[in-house]
mmCIF file of C-alpha atoms in Angstrom:
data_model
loop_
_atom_site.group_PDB
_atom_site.id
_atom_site.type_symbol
_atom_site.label_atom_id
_atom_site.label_comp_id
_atom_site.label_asym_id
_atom_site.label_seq_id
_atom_site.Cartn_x
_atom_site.Cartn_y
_atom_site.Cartn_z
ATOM 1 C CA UNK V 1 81.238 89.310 101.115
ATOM 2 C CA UNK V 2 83.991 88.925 98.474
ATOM 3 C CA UNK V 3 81.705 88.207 95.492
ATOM 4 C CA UNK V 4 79.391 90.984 96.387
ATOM 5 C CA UNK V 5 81.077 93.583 94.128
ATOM 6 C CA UNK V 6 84.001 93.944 91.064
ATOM 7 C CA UNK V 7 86.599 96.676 91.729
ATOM 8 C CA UNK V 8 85.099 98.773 89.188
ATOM 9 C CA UNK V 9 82.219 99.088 91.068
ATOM 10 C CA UNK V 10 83.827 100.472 94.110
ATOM 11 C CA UNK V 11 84.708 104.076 94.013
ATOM 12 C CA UNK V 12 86.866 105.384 97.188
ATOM 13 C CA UNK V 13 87.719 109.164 97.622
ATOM 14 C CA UNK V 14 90.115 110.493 99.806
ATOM 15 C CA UNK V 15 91.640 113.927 99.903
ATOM 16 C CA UNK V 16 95.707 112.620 99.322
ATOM 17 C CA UNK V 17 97.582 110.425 97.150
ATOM 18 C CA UNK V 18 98.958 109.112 100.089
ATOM 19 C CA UNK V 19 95.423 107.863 101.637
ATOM 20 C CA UNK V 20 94.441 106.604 98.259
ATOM 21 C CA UNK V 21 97.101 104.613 97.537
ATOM 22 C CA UNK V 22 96.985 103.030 101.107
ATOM 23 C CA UNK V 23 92.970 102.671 100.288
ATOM 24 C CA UNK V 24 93.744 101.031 96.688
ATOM 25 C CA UNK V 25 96.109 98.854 98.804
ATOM 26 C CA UNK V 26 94.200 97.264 101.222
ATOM 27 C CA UNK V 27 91.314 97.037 98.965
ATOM 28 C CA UNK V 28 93.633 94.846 96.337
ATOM 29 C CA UNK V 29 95.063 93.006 98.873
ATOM 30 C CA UNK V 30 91.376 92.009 100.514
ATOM 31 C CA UNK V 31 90.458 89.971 97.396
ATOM 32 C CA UNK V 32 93.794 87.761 98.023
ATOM 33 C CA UNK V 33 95.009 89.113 94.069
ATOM 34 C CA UNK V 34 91.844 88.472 92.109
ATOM 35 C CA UNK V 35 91.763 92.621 91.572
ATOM 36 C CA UNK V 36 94.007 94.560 89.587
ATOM 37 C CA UNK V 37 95.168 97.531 91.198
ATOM 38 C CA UNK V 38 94.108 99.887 87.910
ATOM 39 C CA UNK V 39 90.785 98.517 87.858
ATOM 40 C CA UNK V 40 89.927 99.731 91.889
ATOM 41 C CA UNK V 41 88.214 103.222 91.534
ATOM 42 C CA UNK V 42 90.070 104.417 94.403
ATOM 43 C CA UNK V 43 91.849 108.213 94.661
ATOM 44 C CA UNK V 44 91.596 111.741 95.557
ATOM 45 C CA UNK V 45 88.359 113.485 93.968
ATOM 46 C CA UNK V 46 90.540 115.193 91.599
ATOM 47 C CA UNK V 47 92.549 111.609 90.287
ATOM 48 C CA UNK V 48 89.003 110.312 89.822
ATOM 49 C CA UNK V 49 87.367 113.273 88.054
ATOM 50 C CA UNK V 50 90.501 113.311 85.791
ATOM 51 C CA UNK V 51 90.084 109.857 84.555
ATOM 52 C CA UNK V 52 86.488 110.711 84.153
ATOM 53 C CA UNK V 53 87.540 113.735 82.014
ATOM 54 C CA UNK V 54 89.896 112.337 79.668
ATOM 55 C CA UNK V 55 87.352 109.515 78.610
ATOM 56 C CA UNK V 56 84.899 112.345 78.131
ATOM 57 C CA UNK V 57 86.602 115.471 77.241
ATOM 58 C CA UNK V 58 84.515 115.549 74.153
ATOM 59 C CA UNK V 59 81.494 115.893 75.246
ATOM 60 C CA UNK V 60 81.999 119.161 76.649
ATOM 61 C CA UNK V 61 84.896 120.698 74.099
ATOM 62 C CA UNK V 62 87.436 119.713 75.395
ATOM 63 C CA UNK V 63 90.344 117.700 74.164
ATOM 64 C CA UNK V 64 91.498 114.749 75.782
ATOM 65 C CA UNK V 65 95.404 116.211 76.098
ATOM 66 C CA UNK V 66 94.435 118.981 77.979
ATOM 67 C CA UNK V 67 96.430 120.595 80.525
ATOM 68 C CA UNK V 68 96.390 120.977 83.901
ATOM 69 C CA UNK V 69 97.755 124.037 85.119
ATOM 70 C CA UNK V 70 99.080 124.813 88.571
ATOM 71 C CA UNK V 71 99.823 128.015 90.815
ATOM 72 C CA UNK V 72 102.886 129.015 88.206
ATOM 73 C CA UNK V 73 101.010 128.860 85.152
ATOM 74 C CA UNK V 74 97.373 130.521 86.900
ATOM 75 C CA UNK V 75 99.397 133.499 87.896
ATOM 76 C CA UNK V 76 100.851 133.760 84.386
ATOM 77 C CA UNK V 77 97.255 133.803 82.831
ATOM 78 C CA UNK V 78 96.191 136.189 85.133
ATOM 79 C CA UNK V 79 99.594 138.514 84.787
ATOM 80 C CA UNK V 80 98.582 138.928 81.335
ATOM 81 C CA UNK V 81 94.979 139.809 82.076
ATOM 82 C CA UNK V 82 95.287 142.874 84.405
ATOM 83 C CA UNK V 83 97.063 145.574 84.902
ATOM 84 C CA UNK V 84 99.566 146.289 88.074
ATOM 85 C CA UNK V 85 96.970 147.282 91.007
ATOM 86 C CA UNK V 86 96.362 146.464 94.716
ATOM 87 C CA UNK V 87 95.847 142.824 93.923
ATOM 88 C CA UNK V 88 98.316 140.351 93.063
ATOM 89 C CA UNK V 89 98.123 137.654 90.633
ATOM 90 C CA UNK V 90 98.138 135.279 93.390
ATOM 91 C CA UNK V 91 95.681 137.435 95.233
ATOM 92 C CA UNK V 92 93.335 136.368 92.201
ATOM 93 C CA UNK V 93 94.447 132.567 92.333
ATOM 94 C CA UNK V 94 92.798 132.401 95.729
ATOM 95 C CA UNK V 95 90.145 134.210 95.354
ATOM 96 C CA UNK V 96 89.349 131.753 91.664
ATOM 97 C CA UNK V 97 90.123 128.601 93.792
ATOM 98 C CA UNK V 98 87.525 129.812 96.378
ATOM 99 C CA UNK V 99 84.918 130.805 94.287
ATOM 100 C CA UNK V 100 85.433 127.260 92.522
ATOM 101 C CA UNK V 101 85.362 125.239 95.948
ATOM 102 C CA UNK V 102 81.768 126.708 96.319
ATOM 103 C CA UNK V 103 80.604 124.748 93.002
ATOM 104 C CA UNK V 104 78.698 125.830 90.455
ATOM 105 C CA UNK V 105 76.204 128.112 91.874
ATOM 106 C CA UNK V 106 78.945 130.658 92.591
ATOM 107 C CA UNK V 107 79.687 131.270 89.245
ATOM 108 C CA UNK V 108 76.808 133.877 88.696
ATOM 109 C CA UNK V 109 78.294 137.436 88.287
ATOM 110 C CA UNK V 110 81.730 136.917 88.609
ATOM 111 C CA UNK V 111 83.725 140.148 87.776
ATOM 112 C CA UNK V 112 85.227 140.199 83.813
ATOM 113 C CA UNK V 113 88.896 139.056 85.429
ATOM 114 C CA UNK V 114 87.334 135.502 86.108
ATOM 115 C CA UNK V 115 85.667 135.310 83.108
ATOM 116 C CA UNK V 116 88.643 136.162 80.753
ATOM 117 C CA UNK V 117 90.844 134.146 83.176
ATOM 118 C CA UNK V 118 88.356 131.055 82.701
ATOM 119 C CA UNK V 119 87.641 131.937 78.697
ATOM 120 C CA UNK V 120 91.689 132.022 78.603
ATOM 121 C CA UNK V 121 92.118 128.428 80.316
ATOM 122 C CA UNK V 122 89.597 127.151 77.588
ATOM 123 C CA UNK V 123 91.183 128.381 74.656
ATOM 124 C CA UNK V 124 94.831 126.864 75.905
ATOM 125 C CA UNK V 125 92.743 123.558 76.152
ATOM 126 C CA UNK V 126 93.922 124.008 80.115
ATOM 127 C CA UNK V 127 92.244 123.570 83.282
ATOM 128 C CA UNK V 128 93.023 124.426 87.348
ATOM 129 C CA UNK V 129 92.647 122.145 89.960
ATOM 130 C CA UNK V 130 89.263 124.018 90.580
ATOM 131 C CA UNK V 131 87.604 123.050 87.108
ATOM 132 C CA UNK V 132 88.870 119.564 87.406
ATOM 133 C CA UNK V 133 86.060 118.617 89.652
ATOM 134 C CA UNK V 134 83.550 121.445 88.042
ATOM 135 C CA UNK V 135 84.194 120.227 84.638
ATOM 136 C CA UNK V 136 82.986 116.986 85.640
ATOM 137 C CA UNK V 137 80.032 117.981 87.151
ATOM 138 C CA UNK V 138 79.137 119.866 83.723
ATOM 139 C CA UNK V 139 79.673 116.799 82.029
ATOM 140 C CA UNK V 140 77.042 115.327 84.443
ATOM 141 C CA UNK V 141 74.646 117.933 83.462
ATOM 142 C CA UNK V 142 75.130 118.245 79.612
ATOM 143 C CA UNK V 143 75.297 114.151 79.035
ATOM 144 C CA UNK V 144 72.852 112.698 81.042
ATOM 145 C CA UNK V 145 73.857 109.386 80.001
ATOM 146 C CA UNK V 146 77.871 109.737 80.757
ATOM 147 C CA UNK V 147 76.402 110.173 84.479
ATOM 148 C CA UNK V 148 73.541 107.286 84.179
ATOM 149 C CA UNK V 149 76.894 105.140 82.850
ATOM 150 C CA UNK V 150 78.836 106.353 86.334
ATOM 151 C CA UNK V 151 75.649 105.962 88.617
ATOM 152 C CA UNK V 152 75.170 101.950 87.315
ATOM 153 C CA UNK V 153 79.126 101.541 87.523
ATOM 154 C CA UNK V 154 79.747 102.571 91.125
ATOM 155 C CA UNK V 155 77.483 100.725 93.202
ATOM 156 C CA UNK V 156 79.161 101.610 95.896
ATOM 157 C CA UNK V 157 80.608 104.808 97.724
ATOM 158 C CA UNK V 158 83.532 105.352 100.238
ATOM 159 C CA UNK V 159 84.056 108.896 101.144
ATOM 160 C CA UNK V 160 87.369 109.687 103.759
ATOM 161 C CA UNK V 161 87.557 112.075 106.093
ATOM 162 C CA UNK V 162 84.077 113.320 105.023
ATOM 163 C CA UNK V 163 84.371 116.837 106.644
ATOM 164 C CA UNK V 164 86.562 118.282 104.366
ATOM 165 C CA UNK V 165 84.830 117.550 101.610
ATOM 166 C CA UNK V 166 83.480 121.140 99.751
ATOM 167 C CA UNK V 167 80.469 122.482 98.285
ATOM 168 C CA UNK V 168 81.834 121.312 95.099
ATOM 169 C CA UNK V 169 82.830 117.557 95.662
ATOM 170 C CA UNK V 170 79.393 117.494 97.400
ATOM 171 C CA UNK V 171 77.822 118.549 94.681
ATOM 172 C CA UNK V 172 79.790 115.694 92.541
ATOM 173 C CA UNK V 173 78.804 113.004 95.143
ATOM 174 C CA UNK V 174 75.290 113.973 94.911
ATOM 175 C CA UNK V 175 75.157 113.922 91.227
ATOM 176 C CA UNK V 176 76.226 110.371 91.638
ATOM 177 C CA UNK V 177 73.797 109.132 93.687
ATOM 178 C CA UNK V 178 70.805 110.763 92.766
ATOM 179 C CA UNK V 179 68.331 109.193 91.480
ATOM 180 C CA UNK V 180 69.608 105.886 93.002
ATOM 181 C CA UNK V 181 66.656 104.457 95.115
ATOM 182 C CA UNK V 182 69.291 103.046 97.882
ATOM 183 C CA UNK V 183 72.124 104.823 97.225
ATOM 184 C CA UNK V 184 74.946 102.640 99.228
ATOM 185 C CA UNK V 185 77.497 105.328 100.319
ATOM 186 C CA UNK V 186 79.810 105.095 103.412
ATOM 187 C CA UNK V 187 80.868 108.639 105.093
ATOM 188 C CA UNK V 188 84.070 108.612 107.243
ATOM 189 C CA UNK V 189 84.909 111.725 109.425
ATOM 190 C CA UNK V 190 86.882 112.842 112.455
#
């Protein structure tokens, strides 16, 4: 039914822009005009953890401004972190990206090359696409309340194309609906 929710309460992930802007589409156009566009919660996981993140980049140190760096800018990090060897910086931008895909338990005993690379991304007030999603789950766990606000807020859950979703956006998702006595989530796959 039409009255059933507000677009705020409806949070949609999909895994490109493309999809969520088709999803934020159809969903505006359902309620006939009555929803703005920039109130629908609808985007890839890492659109909708970064407007989660610059709300609430305080409570976890960071600044609201911070940056967002890509392959280019990881590689120069790195390149200033080790010295010429077998591995390449971008040898080291995979291997981060993976170990960040697997969410937060991976983290334990990571060699001193991801730890200055991660303890270099926080002083430049920076993050990688990885820590976009992490960071948000850290702000889960250190402010219980900044998740209690999201869990009320999105009463319901669309996920698209479900099996590609990692270890780390299904950590997210859980964090979101835990808790939640009838959590009311939709899962689409292939």
């Amino acid at each position: 039914n039409r009255g059933d929710a507000q677009p705020w309460q409806i949070l949609a992930l999909t895994f490109t822009n493309k999809a969520a802007n088709e999803m934020k589409n159809r969903l505006a156009g359902l309620s006939n005009g009555a929803w703005y566009s920039g109130d629908i919660w609808c985007g890839t996981f890492h659109s909708i953890c970064l407007r989660i993140l610059r709300r609430n980049a305080n409570h976890i140190g960071l600044r609201s401004d911070f940056l967002i760096f890509g392959e280019d800018d990881q590689k120069s990090v790195i390149k200033s972190l080790i010295t010429p060897g077998t591995k390449t910086p971008g040898d080291y931008v995979e291997e981060f990206s993976l170990i960040k895909d697997r969410g937060t338990s991976a983290f334990s005993n990571r060699d001193k090359i991801f730890c200055a690379y991660n303890a270099e991304l926080a002083r430049l007030n920076a993050l990688d696409f990885g820590d976009i999603i992490l960071k948000t789950i850290e702000l889960f766990d250190k402010n219980p309340d900044v998740l209690a606000h999201y869990q009320r807020q999105f009463k319901y859950i669309l996920v698209d194309e479900f099996q590609d979703t990692n270890t780390a956006q299904m950590e997210l998702l859980l964090k979101l609906t835990q808790g939640i006595e009838r959590p009311n989530i939709c899962c689409v796959g292939d």
